[in-house]
XYZ file of C-alpha atoms in Angstrom:
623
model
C -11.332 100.106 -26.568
C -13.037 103.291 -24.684
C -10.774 105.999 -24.214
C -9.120 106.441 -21.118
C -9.928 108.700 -17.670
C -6.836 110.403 -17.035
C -6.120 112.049 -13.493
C -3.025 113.431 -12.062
C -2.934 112.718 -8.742
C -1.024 115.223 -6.560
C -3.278 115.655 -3.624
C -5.524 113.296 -1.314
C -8.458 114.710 -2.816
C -7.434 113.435 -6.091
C -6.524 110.092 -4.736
C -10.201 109.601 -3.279
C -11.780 111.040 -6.402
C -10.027 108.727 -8.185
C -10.925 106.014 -5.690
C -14.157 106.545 -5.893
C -14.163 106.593 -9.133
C -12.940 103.549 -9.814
C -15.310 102.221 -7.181
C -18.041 103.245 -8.811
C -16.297 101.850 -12.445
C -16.044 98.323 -11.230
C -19.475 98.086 -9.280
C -21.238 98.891 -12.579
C -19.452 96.448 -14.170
C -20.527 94.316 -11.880
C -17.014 93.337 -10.433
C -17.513 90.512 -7.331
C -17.388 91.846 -4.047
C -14.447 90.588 -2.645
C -12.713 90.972 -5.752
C -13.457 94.458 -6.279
C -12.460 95.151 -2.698
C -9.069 94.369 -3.087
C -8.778 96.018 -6.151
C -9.829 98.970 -4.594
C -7.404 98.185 -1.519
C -4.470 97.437 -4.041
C -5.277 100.686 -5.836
C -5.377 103.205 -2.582
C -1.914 101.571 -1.364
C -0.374 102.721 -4.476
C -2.084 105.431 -4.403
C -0.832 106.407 -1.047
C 2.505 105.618 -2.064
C 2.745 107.680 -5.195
C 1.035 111.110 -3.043
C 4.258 110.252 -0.929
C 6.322 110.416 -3.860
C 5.380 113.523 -5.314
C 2.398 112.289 -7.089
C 1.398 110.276 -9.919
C -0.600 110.581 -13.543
C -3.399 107.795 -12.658
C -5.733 106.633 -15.809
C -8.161 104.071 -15.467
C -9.431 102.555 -18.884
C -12.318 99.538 -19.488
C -11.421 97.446 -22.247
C -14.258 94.772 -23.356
C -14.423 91.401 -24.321
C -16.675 89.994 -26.951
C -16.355 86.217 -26.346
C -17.818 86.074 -22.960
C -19.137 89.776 -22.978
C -16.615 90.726 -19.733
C -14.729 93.587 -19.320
C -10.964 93.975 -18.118
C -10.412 97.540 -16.028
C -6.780 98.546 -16.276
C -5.315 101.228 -13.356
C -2.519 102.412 -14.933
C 0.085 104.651 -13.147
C 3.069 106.677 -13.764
C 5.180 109.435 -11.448
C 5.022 112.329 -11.681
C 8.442 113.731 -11.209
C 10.482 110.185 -12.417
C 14.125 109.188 -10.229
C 15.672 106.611 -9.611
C 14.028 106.274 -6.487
C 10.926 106.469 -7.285
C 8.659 103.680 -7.748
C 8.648 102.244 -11.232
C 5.053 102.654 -12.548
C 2.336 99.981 -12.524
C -0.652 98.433 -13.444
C -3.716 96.712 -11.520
C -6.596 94.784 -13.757
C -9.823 93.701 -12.648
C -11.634 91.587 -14.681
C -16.064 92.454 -14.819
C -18.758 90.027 -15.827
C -20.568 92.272 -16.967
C -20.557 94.668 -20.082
C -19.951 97.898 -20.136
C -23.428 100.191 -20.780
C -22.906 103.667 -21.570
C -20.255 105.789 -19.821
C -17.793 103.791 -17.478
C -16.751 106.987 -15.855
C -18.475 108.849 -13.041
C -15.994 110.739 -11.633
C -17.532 114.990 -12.550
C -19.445 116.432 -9.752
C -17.900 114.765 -6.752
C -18.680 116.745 -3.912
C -18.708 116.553 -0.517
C -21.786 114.849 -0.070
C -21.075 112.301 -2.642
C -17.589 112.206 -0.779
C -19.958 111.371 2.209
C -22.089 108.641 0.085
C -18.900 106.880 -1.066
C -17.533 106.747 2.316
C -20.735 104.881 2.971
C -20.951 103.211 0.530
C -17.404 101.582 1.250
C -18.437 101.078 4.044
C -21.288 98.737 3.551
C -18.975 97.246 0.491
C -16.656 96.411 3.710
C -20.034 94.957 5.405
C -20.859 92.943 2.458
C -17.362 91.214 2.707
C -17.167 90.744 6.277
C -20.779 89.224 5.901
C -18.959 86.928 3.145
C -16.470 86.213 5.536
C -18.536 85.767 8.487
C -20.871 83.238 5.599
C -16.940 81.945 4.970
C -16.272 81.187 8.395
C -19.631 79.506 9.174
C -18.940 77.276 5.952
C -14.976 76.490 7.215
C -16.824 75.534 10.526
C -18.897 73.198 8.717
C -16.651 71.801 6.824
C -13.860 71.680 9.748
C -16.397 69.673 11.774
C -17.659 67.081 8.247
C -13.654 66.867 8.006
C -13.345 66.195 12.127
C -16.175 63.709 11.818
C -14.374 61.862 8.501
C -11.484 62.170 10.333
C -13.001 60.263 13.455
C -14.430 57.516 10.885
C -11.643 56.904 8.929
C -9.668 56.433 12.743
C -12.674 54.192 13.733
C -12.308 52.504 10.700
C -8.663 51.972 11.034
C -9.129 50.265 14.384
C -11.935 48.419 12.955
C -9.039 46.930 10.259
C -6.575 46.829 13.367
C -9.275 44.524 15.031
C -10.221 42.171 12.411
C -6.288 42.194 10.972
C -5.619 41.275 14.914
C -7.976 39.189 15.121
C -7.473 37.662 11.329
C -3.985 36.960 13.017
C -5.358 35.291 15.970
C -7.505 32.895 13.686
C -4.382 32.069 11.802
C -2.591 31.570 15.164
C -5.024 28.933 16.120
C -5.967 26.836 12.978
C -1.751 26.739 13.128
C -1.761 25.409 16.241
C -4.558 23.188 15.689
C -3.069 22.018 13.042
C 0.009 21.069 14.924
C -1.854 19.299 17.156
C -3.507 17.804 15.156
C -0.409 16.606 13.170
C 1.042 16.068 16.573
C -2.086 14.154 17.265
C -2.016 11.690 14.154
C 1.841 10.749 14.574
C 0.931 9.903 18.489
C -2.130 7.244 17.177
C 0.080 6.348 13.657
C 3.561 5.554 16.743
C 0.333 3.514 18.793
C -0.664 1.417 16.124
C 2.762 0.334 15.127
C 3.667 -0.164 18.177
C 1.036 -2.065 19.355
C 1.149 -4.172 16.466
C 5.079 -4.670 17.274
C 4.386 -5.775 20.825
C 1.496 -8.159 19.737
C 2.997 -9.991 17.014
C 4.588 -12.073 19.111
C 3.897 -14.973 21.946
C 7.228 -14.963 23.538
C 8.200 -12.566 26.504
C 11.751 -11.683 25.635
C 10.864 -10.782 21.955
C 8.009 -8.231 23.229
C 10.588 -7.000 26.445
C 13.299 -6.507 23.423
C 10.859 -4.650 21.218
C 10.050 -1.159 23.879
C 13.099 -0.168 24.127
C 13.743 0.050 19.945
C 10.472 1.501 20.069
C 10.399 4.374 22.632
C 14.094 5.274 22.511
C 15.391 7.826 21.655
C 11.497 9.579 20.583
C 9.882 9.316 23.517
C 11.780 7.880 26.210
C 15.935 8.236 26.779
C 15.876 5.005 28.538
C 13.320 1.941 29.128
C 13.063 -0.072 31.997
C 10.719 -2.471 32.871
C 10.202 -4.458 36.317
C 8.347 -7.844 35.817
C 7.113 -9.301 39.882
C 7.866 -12.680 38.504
C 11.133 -12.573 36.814
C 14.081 -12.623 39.845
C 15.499 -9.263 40.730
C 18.002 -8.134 38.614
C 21.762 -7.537 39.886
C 21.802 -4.210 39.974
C 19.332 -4.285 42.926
C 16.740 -1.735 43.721
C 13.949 0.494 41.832
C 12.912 3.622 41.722
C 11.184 4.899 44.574
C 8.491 5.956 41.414
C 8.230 2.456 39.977
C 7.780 1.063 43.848
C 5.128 3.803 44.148
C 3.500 2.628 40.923
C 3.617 -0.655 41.859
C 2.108 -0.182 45.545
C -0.929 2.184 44.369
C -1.509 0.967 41.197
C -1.832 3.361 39.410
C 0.833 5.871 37.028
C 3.488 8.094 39.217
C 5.260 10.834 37.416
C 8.850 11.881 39.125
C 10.548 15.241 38.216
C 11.672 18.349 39.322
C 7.981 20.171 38.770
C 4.674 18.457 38.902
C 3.831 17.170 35.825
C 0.404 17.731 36.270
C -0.317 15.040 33.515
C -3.505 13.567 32.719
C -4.649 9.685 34.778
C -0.750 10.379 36.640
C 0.225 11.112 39.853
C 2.914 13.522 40.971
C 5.394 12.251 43.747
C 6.995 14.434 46.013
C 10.597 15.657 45.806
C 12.133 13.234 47.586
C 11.068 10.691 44.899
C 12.857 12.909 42.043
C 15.013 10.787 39.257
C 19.044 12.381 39.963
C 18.623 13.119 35.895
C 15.681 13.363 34.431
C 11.843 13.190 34.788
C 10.504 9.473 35.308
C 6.729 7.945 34.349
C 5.986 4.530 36.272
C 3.121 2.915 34.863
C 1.885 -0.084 35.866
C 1.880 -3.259 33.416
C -2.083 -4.613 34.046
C -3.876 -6.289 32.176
C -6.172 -9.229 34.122
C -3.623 -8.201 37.147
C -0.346 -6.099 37.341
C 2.375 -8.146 36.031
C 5.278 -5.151 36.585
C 5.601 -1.742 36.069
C 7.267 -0.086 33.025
C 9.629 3.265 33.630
C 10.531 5.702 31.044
C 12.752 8.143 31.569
C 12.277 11.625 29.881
C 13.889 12.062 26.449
C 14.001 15.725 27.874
C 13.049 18.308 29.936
C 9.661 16.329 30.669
C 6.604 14.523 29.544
C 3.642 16.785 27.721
C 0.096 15.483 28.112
C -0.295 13.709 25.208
C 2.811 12.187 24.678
C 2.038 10.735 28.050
C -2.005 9.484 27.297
C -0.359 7.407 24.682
C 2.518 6.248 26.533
C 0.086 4.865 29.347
C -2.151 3.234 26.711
C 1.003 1.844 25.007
C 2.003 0.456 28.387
C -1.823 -1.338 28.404
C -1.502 -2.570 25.356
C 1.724 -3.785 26.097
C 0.537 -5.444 29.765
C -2.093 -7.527 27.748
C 0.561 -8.727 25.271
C 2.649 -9.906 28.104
C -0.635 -11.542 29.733
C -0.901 -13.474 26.393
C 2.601 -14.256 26.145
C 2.357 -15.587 29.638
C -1.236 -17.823 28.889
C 0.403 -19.157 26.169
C 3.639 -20.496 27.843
C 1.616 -22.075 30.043
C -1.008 -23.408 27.713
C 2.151 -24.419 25.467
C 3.822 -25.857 28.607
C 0.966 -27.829 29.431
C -0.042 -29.070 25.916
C 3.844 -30.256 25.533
C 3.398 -32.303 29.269
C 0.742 -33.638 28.513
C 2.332 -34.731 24.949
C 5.208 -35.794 25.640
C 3.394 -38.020 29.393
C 1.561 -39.618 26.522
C 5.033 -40.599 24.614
C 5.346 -44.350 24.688
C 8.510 -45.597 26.254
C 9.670 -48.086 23.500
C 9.533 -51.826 24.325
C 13.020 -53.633 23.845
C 12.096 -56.620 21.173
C 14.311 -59.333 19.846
C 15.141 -59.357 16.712
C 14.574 -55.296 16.295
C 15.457 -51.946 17.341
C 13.638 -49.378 17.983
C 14.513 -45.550 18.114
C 12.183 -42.047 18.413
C 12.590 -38.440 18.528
C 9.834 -36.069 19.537
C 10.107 -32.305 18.435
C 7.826 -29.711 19.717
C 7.188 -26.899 16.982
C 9.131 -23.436 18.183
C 6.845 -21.050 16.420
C 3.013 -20.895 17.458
C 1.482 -23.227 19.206
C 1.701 -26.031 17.183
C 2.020 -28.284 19.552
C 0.026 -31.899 20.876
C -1.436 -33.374 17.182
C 1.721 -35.641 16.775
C 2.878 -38.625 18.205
C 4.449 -42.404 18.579
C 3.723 -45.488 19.407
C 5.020 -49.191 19.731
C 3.599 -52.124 21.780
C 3.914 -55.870 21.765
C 0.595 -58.177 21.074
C -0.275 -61.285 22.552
C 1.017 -63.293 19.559
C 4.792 -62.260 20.290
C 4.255 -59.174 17.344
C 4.969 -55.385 17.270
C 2.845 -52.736 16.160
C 4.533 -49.882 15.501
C 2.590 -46.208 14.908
C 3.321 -42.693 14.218
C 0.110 -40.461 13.705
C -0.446 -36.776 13.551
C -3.850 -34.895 14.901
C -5.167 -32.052 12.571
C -5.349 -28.938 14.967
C -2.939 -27.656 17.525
C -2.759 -26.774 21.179
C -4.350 -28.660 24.554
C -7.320 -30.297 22.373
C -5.166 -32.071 19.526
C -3.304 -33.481 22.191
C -6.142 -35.088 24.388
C -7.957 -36.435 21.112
C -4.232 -37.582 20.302
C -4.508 -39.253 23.840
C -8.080 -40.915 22.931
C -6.669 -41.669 19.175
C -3.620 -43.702 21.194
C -5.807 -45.377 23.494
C -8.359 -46.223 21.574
C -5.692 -47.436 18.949
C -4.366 -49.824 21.705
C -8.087 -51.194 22.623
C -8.751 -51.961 18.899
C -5.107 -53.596 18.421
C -6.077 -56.302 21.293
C -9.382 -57.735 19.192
C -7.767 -57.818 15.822
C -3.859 -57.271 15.067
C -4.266 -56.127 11.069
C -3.511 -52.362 10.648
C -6.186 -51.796 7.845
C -8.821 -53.109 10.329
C -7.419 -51.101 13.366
C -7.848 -47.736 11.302
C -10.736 -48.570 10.071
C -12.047 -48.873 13.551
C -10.623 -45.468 14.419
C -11.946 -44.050 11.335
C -15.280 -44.922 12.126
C -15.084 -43.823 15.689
C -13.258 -40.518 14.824
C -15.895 -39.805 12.103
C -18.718 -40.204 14.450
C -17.902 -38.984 18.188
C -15.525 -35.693 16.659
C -16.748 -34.770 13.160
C -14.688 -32.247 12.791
C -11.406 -33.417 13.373
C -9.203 -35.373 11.482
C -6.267 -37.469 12.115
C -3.360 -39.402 9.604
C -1.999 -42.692 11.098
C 0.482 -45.363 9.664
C 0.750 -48.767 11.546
C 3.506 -51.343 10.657
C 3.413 -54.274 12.315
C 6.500 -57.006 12.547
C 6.314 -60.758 13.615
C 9.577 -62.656 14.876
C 10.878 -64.628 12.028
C 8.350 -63.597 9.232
C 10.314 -61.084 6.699
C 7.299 -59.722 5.863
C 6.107 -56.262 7.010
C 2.580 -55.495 6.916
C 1.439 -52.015 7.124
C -1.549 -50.066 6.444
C -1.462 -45.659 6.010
C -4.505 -43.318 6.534
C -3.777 -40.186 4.854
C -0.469 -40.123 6.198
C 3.244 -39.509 4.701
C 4.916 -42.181 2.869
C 7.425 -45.254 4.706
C 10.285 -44.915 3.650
C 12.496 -48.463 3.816
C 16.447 -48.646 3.521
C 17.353 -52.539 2.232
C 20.854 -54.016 3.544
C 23.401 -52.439 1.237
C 21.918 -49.143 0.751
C 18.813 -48.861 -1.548
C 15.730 -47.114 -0.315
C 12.488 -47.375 -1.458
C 9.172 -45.360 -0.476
C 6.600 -47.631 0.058
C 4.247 -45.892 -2.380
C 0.490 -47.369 -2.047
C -2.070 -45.123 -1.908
C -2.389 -43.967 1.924
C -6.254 -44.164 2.249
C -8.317 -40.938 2.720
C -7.408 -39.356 6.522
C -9.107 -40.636 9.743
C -12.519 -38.741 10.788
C -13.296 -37.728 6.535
C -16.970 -37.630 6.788
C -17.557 -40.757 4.600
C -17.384 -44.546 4.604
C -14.033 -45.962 3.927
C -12.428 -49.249 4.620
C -8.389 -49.539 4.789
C -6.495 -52.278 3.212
C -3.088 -53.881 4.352
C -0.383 -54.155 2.606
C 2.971 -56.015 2.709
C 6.348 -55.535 2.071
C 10.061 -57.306 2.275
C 11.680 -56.453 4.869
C 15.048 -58.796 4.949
C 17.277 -58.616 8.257
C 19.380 -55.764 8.624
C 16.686 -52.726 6.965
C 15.614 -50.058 8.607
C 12.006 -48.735 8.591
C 11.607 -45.119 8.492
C 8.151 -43.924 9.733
C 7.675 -39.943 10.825
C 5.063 -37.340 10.632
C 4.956 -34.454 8.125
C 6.763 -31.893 10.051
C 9.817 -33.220 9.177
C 9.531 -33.162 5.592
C 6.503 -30.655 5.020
C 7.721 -26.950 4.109
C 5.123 -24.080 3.155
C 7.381 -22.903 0.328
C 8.267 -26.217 -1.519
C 5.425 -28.269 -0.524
C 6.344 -32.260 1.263
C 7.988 -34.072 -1.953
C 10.969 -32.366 -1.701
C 11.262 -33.139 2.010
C 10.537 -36.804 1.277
C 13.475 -37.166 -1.383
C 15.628 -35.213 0.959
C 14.909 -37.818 3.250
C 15.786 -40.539 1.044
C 18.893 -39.313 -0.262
C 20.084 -38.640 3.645
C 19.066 -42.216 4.609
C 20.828 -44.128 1.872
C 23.843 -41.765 2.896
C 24.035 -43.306 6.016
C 26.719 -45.930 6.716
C 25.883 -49.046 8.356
C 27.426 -47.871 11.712
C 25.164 -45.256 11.527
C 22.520 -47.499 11.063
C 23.174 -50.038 13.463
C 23.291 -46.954 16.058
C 19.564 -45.809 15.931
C 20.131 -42.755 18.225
C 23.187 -41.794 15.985
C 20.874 -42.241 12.157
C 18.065 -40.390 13.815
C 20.516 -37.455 14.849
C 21.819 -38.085 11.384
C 18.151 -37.567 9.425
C 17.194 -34.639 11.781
C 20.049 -32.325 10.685
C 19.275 -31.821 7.342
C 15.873 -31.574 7.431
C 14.986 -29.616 10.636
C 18.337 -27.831 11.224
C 18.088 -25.085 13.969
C 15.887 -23.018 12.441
C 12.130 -21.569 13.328
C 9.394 -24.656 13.195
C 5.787 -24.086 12.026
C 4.797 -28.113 13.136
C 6.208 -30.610 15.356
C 8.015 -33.565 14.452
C 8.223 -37.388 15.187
C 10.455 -39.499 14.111
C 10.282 -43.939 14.771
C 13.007 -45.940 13.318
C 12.976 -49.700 13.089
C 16.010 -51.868 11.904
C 15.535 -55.480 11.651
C 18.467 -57.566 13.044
C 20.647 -59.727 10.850
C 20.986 -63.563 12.230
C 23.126 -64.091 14.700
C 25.243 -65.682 12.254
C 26.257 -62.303 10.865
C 25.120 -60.054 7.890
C 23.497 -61.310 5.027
C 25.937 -62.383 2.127
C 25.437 -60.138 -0.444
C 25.719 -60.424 -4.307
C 25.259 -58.572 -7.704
C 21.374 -58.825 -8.726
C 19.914 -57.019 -11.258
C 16.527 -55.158 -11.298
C 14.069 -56.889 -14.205
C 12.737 -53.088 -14.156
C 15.401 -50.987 -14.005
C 18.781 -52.964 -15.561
C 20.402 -51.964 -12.697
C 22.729 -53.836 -10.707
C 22.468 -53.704 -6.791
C 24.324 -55.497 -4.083
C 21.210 -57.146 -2.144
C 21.185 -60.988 -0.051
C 20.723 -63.938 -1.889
C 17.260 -64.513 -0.280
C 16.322 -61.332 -2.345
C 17.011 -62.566 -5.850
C 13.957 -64.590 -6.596
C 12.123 -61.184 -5.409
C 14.481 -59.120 -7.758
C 14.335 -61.720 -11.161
C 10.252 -62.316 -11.327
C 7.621 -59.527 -11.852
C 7.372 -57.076 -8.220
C 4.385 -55.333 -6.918
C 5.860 -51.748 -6.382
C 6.590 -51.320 -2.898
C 8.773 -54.916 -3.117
C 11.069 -52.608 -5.956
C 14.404 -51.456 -4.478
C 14.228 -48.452 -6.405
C 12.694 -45.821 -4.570
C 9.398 -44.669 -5.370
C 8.338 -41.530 -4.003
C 4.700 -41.258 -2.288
C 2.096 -40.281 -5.001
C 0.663 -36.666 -3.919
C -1.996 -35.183 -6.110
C -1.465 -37.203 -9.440
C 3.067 -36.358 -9.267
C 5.162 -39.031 -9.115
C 9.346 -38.533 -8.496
C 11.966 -41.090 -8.083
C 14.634 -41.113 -5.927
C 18.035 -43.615 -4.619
């Protein structure tokens, strides 16, 4: 610690000595320039202010330090004359780099031209800051205009993030909306598929007609309406002037308040406008415009895809209607030609006779079955049911050929094993790829006796007087048109006055879930339920065998049905009597003329117990 330099300052030469020296001090210690200029400032204030107040006792002391070699320079000052209005003294410090060398003081032999040199030399201390400055101000421009040019990047920058953010938006936007559309876009073909699956499922008009209306309303239409040319106008009376428009051109109309401007449609004018809602007429066409289909709006309108779909809906649904149509009239004309080929039956002594024909109602299974019964020239009837393998037009005109052909070969030789062999050999050769099943039964006035021969066809069944029935269970031959030799044999059969002969095709017995032996003891349980004034009405037992078996419901095949009862003598029924079966041990009431038949070993379609027809290896019995 150096001694202090103590100076009473009473005058303003004092105060610039001491200015000056402390000027001086704090350059040689290497005080910074701007530093040391407000020191000095500071210090001539107070200063100033102490001259004003009578003066002050100023001393100025340097006071090193060793760590970093600086040194501190205290101004210390006190008043003179002390009050309480005077100020309170005070201290300024100003802290040198460098170390003090030798003596800090230079304040003996200030003059007046040393006055002079520190007035200059203040005065370039004052250029040296206000060349800092100036340096200062150059640097604050530089860095004002880096800063303005951040500035303007970080802005550009920020709109750069507002753009892609906007545009990041927009993106999201569209892939949601294409999305939608998409979605949109897979419900409209997922609806279209189902739909047009619906409408082409089935062959009957009213059942596709029914269907558009559960599918379109309320989703896409609020109400269905659809105008068929062919069909007779409806009571309500006149059509939209859109549908009329649709019909006349051709071609869709849309109807609505605004255009629709709607892909393939046209917009009508005003004075075509639905009182409600927005219409779209489009025309039913297919191989030629069958009617037009109107949909009214579900709401405020129809979009454009929505209505692409509905149009190709209405195609798809103009093609099933075609088809619906071709087949009623292919079905119509398959059943004609059937049912023109339908013998009437002859009226025989000694027998009756009674049919039913039924057409299938499902598909077109129609034209493989039918009946048959004609007289030969020795007084005998041949009786035949057959069925045709296939459906439609073609099964019935090779049905046709079968039946001719059938009565050709039944002139030259009256045995029904030889007649279907005949058929057999001309079915296997002129259409190889059809087959038929026949059974022919053939009764001779007088005889008892029926002969009868089966190709591949369903079992007889035969109901003796008194009520027993009994299949008659030979084997039935392979069917007609099997690509392989085969010759038929006949076989006989009792057949006392008073039975009935029960000969029919498979769609009467014949069910895909239960196979045809249940059918065939179903049958033989409802034919020995008959009573004998069933029987001896053949129209009333075939109603009676129908019921049961076909009912009302839904048929796959068609049906035919020939019964033949035998007459008793015109002396009245046979007489019956207890007999006993050598087989069985059962008792039955059967005619005398029976007995012999009944007591001595039987072949097993001349049994009274009912055998059912062998099928694959199974055997069932019935009564």
């Amino acid at each position: 610690m150096i001694p202090p330099e103590v100076r009473k300052i009473t005058s303003v030469t004092e105060a610039v000595r001491a200015r000056i020296s402390a000027a001086r001090l704090t350059a040689a210690l290497g005080a910074p320039t701007v530093e040391q200029a407000r020191f000095l400032t500071a210090l001539t204030a107070r200063l100033r202010q102490s001259l004003g107040e009578g003066g002050a006792e100023l001393a100025l002391t340097v006071q090193p330090s060793a760590p970093d070699e600086t040194s501190v320079v205290h101004a210390v000052a006190r008043p003179l004359s002390p009050g309480p209005s005077r100020t309170p003294p005070w201290r300024l410090t100003l802290v040198c780099p460098g170390p003090q060398r030798g003596s800090p003081y230079h304040s003996e032999g200030l003059d007046d031209t040393t006055q002079a040199e520190a007035v200059l030399e203040a005065d370039e201390e004052t250029a040296a800051i206000l060349r800092q400055l100036d340096e200062t101000q150059r640097q604050l421009r530089l860095h004002r205009e880096e800063l303005h040019q951040t500035n303007q990047g970080v802005l550009a920058l920020h709109a750069e993030l507002d753009a892609a953010a906007r545009i990041q938006r927009d993106l999201l936007d569209a892939e949601r909306a294409a999305r939608g559309q998409a979605e949109k876009a897979r419900g409209l073909l997922t609806f279209l598929a189902d739909a047009s699956a619906a409408v082409t499922t089935s062959l009957d008009q009213e059942d596709i007609l029914r269907c558009l209306p559960e599918l379109l309303v309320p989703g896409y239409a609020s109400r269905v309406d659809v105008w068929l040319f062919d069909e007779p106008a409806s009571s309500n009376g006149a059509h939209s002037a859109a549908a009329v428009a649709a019909a006349r051109c051709d071609r869709p109309q849309h109807a609505g308040a605004h255009p629709g401007a709607l892909p393939g449609i046209d917009d009508l004018p005003p004075s075509a406008l639905s009182p409600d809602r927005p219409l779209l007429c489009i025309p039913l066409t297919a191989r030629r415009t069958a009617g037009v289909l109107t949909l009214t709006a579900p709401d405020d309108g129809f979009d454009e895809d929505t209505s692409v779909m509905l149009v190709e809906l209405a195609r798809r649904t103009a093609i099933a209607l075609d088809n619906a149509r071709r087949y009623g009239q292919h079905r119509d004309t398959a059943e004609a030609l059937q049912r023109a080929q339908l013998t009437d039956l002859p009226a025989t002594e000694g027998l009756h006779l009674a049919a039913r024909y039924l057409p299938a109602t499902r598909g077109l299974n129609i034209g493989g079955d039918w009946y048959d019964a004609f007289p030969q020239p020795d007084g005998s009837l041949l009786t035949v049911v057959g069925d045709v393998t296939g459906h439609g037009l073609r099964a019935a005109v090779i049905m046709g050929q079968l039946r001719t052909a059938l009565r050709a070969y039944a002139v030259e030789d009256d045995s029904p094993a030889r007649i279907l062999t005949r058929l057999h050999r001309m079915l296997r050769h002129q259409q190889p790829n059809l087959y038929a099943t026949a059974v022919i039964a053939r009764f001779r006035p007088g005889d008892p006796r029926l002969v009868w021969a089966a190709a591949g066809h369903p079992p007889a069944l035969v109901r003796a007087p008194g009520g027993p029935v009994r299949v008659l269970d030979t084997r039935p031959g392979v069917m007609l048109g099997v690509p392989l030799p085969y010759e038929y044999e006949d076989h006989t059969a009792e057949l006392p006055p008073g039975s009935t002969l029960v000969l029919y095709t498979d769609g009467l017995v014949e069910r895909r879930a239960h196979g045809i032996d249940p059918g065939i003891e179903l049958l033989g349980r409802t034919l020995a339920a008959l009573g004998e004034s069933e029987l001896e009405d053949l129209d009333v037992c075939a109603e009676s065998l129908l019921k049961p078996l076909v009912h009302d419901s839904e048929r796959d095949d068609d049906v035919c049905l020939l019964l033949c009862r035998t007459l008793p003598p015109e002396g009245g029924e046979p007489e019956y009597t207890q007999a006993r079966d050598m087989r069985t041990g059962k008792a039955d009431d059967v005619p005398r003329s029976q007995q012999a038949a009944l007591a001595a070993p039987t072949t097993p379609e001349q049994t009274p117990t009912a055998i059912a027809w062998r099928s694959q290896g199974e055997r069932m019995e019935t009564r």
